[in-house]
Amino acid sequence: FVAPHDPILLQIASPIPADDVLSLETLADVDQMLEVAYGEQKDAGKPVLVGLAAPQIGISKRIILVDLLADGKGKVGDLRVFINPEIVRSSQEQNEWYEGCFSTGRVCGIVSRPTKIRVRSFTREGAKIEEEYSGMTARIFQHEIDHLNGLEFVSHVHDDDKLHWVEKEEFPEYRDQGAWRNWHRKCSREEWNKIKTGR
């Protein structure tokens, strides 16, 4: 993973031309992402990886992985590849849930997002698809597509009480026991800015 202050995380990632979706270069990028993702999912001592965007590992291209089985409570098992994903419709209804990220270190927060979305993309096999997702899956798509647009979830947190500092060993409590709803340790904007700038 690139460091939280790596400028690649602030860039808008490049779309992959339709003719290059099945190129050796794209397949190699996808394989590299899957290798990282599966490696993280095997490590039970860490927060579970439920999605990954190419810029997070230093590849400024519009590729994401989303685990369609993720439930926000530690379940995973169906990582899929989406190339050039775009959200073509979002519900007006929103809900709040916690989000963490491998690119923000120990910083987590409560983010409000649309509960249902429609996504258009290419699959790893080069098929063009358009599908609807809801709940946790919709949230992961929005989080990862944000990365492709140079955004991190913190940009959606406007109430400082909803920006949290969570140590690795505290994560199961934060995630599985709903402690994120009233988390005791906050992350100040000043602290977050230090992490983002690497100072």
Short mmCIF file of C-alpha atoms in Angstrom, two decimals:
data_model
loop_
_atom_site.label_atom_id
_atom_site.label_comp_id
_atom_site.label_asym_id
_atom_site.label_seq_id
_atom_site.Cartn_x
_atom_site.Cartn_y
_atom_site.Cartn_z
CA PHE A 1 0.00 0.00 0.00
CA VAL A 2 1.16 3.53 -0.69
CA ALA A 3 1.58 5.87 2.31
CA PRO A 4 -1.44 7.98 3.36
CA HIS A 5 0.33 11.12 2.14
CA ASP A 6 1.24 9.72 -1.32
CA PRO A 7 0.05 12.23 -3.98
CA ILE A 8 -1.33 9.38 -6.12
CA LEU A 9 -4.26 9.19 -3.68
CA LEU A 10 -5.30 12.74 -4.64
CA GLN A 11 -5.14 12.17 -8.40
CA ILE A 12 -8.00 11.26 -10.71
CA ALA A 13 -7.10 7.80 -12.01
CA SER A 14 -6.94 7.17 -15.77
CA PRO A 15 -9.71 5.22 -17.51
CA ILE A 16 -8.65 2.09 -19.37
CA PRO A 17 -9.46 2.25 -23.11
CA ALA A 18 -12.03 -0.41 -24.07
CA ASP A 19 -9.45 -2.06 -26.36
CA ASP A 20 -7.05 -2.45 -23.41
CA VAL A 21 -9.44 -4.06 -20.91
CA LEU A 22 -8.12 -7.52 -21.84
CA SER A 23 -4.51 -6.41 -22.44
CA LEU A 24 -1.65 -8.17 -20.67
CA GLU A 25 -0.86 -4.95 -18.83
CA THR A 26 -4.39 -4.63 -17.43
CA LEU A 27 -4.50 -8.31 -16.46
CA ALA A 28 -1.14 -7.92 -14.69
CA ASP A 29 -2.49 -4.90 -12.75
CA VAL A 30 -5.59 -6.89 -11.76
CA ASP A 31 -3.47 -9.87 -10.66
CA GLN A 32 -1.30 -7.58 -8.53
CA MET A 33 -4.41 -6.12 -6.86
CA LEU A 34 -5.88 -9.57 -6.19
CA GLU A 35 -2.61 -10.78 -4.72
CA VAL A 36 -2.56 -7.85 -2.28
CA ALA A 37 -6.26 -8.25 -1.43
CA TYR A 38 -6.17 -12.00 -0.82
CA GLY A 39 -3.03 -11.58 1.28
CA GLU A 40 -4.81 -9.05 3.50
CA GLN A 41 -7.96 -11.16 3.77
CA LYS A 42 -5.92 -14.11 5.05
CA ASP A 43 -4.51 -12.09 7.94
CA ALA A 44 -7.16 -12.48 10.64
CA GLY A 45 -5.28 -10.08 12.93
CA LYS A 46 -6.01 -7.10 10.70
CA PRO A 47 -9.14 -5.18 9.74
CA VAL A 48 -10.71 -7.13 6.88
CA LEU A 49 -10.17 -5.89 3.34
CA VAL A 50 -13.58 -5.59 1.63
CA GLY A 51 -12.51 -3.45 -1.32
CA LEU A 52 -9.43 -2.10 -3.03
CA ALA A 53 -8.77 0.63 -5.61
CA ALA A 54 -5.73 0.50 -7.88
CA PRO A 55 -4.33 3.89 -6.69
CA GLN A 56 -4.01 2.46 -3.17
CA ILE A 57 -1.20 0.22 -4.40
CA GLY A 58 0.36 2.84 -6.67
CA ILE A 59 -1.50 2.16 -9.93
CA SER A 60 -3.34 5.28 -11.15
CA LYS A 61 -5.95 3.40 -13.22
CA ARG A 62 -9.71 2.96 -12.86
CA ILE A 63 -9.82 -0.57 -11.47
CA ILE A 64 -11.44 -1.61 -8.19
CA LEU A 65 -12.11 -4.83 -6.30
CA VAL A 66 -15.30 -5.24 -4.27
CA ASP A 67 -16.16 -8.18 -2.04
CA LEU A 68 -19.84 -8.81 -2.75
CA LEU A 69 -20.24 -10.92 0.42
CA ALA A 70 -18.94 -8.25 2.81
CA ASP A 71 -21.46 -7.40 5.51
CA GLY A 72 -19.57 -4.79 7.56
CA LYS A 73 -19.06 -7.28 10.39
CA GLY A 74 -16.05 -9.19 9.12
CA LYS A 75 -17.59 -11.48 6.50
CA VAL A 76 -15.85 -11.76 3.09
CA GLY A 77 -15.41 -14.32 0.32
CA ASP A 78 -16.43 -13.03 -3.12
CA LEU A 79 -13.90 -10.52 -4.48
CA ARG A 80 -14.85 -9.24 -7.93
CA VAL A 81 -12.99 -7.04 -10.40
CA PHE A 82 -14.59 -3.90 -11.88
CA ILE A 83 -12.81 -1.92 -14.61
CA ASN A 84 -13.82 1.70 -15.36
CA PRO A 85 -16.68 1.54 -12.84
CA GLU A 86 -19.08 4.47 -12.79
CA ILE A 87 -22.16 5.13 -10.71
CA VAL A 88 -25.01 5.95 -13.09
CA ARG A 89 -27.74 6.26 -10.48
CA SER A 90 -27.92 6.75 -6.70
CA SER A 91 -30.90 6.58 -4.35
CA GLN A 92 -32.03 9.67 -2.48
CA GLU A 93 -32.27 7.55 0.66
CA GLN A 94 -29.02 7.50 2.63
CA ASN A 95 -27.77 5.79 5.76
CA GLU A 96 -24.81 6.10 8.13
CA TRP A 97 -22.24 3.39 8.79
CA TYR A 98 -18.61 3.31 9.81
CA GLU A 99 -15.81 3.27 7.25
CA GLY A 100 -12.12 2.53 7.61
CA CYS A 101 -9.44 2.39 4.97
CA PHE A 102 -5.98 0.93 4.41
CA SER A 103 -5.01 4.37 3.08
CA THR A 104 -6.02 6.26 6.23
CA GLY A 105 -4.24 4.09 8.80
CA ARG A 106 -5.97 4.08 12.20
CA VAL A 107 -8.46 6.77 11.17
CA CYS A 108 -12.09 5.61 10.80
CA GLY A 109 -15.33 7.53 10.67
CA ILE A 110 -19.09 7.58 10.22
CA VAL A 111 -20.16 8.36 6.67
CA SER A 112 -23.61 8.93 5.17
CA ARG A 113 -24.05 7.49 1.66
CA PRO A 114 -26.88 6.50 -0.70
CA THR A 115 -28.28 3.06 0.17
CA LYS A 116 -28.73 1.91 -3.45
CA ILE A 117 -26.70 2.55 -6.59
CA ARG A 118 -26.49 1.37 -10.19
CA VAL A 119 -22.95 0.71 -11.47
CA ARG A 120 -21.74 0.36 -15.05
CA SER A 121 -18.34 -1.25 -15.65
CA PHE A 122 -16.29 -3.88 -17.45
CA THR A 123 -15.61 -7.25 -15.85
CA ARG A 124 -12.20 -8.88 -15.76
CA GLU A 125 -13.33 -10.96 -18.76
CA GLY A 126 -14.12 -7.81 -20.79
CA ALA A 127 -17.92 -7.97 -20.54
CA LYS A 128 -19.78 -4.67 -20.14
CA ILE A 129 -22.22 -4.85 -17.23
CA GLU A 130 -24.70 -2.61 -15.47
CA GLU A 131 -25.92 -3.81 -12.07
CA GLU A 132 -27.70 -2.54 -8.98
CA TYR A 133 -26.24 -2.86 -5.50
CA SER A 134 -27.56 -1.96 -2.08
CA GLY A 135 -26.53 -1.84 1.57
CA MET A 136 -22.91 -2.60 2.43
CA THR A 137 -22.02 -3.53 -1.17
CA ALA A 138 -23.24 -0.13 -2.43
CA ARG A 139 -21.16 1.58 0.26
CA ILE A 140 -17.98 -0.28 -0.71
CA PHE A 141 -18.46 0.64 -4.38
CA GLN A 142 -18.87 4.32 -3.47
CA HIS A 143 -15.80 4.24 -1.19
CA GLU A 144 -13.59 2.61 -3.85
CA ILE A 145 -14.84 4.78 -6.74
CA ASP A 146 -14.06 7.81 -4.55
CA HIS A 147 -10.43 6.63 -4.54
CA LEU A 148 -10.45 6.70 -8.35
CA ASN A 149 -11.51 10.34 -8.12
CA GLY A 150 -8.80 11.34 -5.64
CA LEU A 151 -11.14 11.33 -2.61
CA GLU A 152 -11.03 9.57 0.74
CA PHE A 153 -13.97 8.89 3.01
CA VAL A 154 -12.79 11.61 5.43
CA SER A 155 -13.91 14.22 2.87
CA HIS A 156 -17.51 13.10 3.55
CA VAL A 157 -17.21 13.47 7.35
CA HIS A 158 -18.28 16.98 8.30
CA ASP A 159 -18.95 16.42 12.01
CA ASP A 160 -15.66 16.09 13.94
CA ASP A 161 -17.36 13.79 16.48
CA LYS A 162 -17.72 11.26 13.66
CA LEU A 163 -13.98 11.08 12.90
CA HIS A 164 -12.36 8.38 15.05
CA TRP A 165 -8.97 6.95 16.00
CA VAL A 166 -9.07 3.14 16.28
CA GLU A 167 -6.08 1.00 17.27
CA LYS A 168 -5.65 -2.31 15.46
CA GLU A 169 -6.59 -4.41 18.50
CA GLU A 170 -9.72 -2.27 19.06
CA PHE A 171 -11.05 -2.82 15.57
CA PRO A 172 -13.14 -5.96 16.28
CA GLU A 173 -14.95 -4.08 19.06
CA TYR A 174 -15.38 -1.00 16.85
CA ARG A 175 -16.71 -3.03 13.93
CA ASP A 176 -18.47 -6.11 15.33
CA GLN A 177 -20.02 -4.74 18.49
CA GLY A 178 -21.32 -1.50 17.00
CA ALA A 179 -18.98 0.56 19.18
CA TRP A 180 -18.42 2.90 16.22
CA ARG A 181 -21.79 4.49 17.00
CA ASN A 182 -20.40 6.08 20.19
CA TRP A 183 -16.63 5.76 19.83
CA HIS A 184 -14.64 7.33 22.68
CA ARG A 185 -11.46 8.32 20.86
CA LYS A 186 -11.75 11.05 18.24
CA CYS A 187 -9.27 12.01 15.55
CA SER A 188 -8.91 15.77 15.31
CA ARG A 189 -8.70 17.50 11.92
CA GLU A 190 -5.23 18.64 12.92
CA GLU A 191 -4.17 15.02 13.48
CA TRP A 192 -5.72 13.96 10.17
CA ASN A 193 -3.96 16.78 8.30
CA LYS A 194 -0.62 15.63 9.75
CA ILE A 195 -1.26 12.10 8.50
CA LYS A 196 -2.30 13.36 5.05
CA THR A 197 0.73 15.61 4.65
CA GLY A 198 3.21 13.19 6.23
CA ARG A 199 4.41 15.82 8.69
#
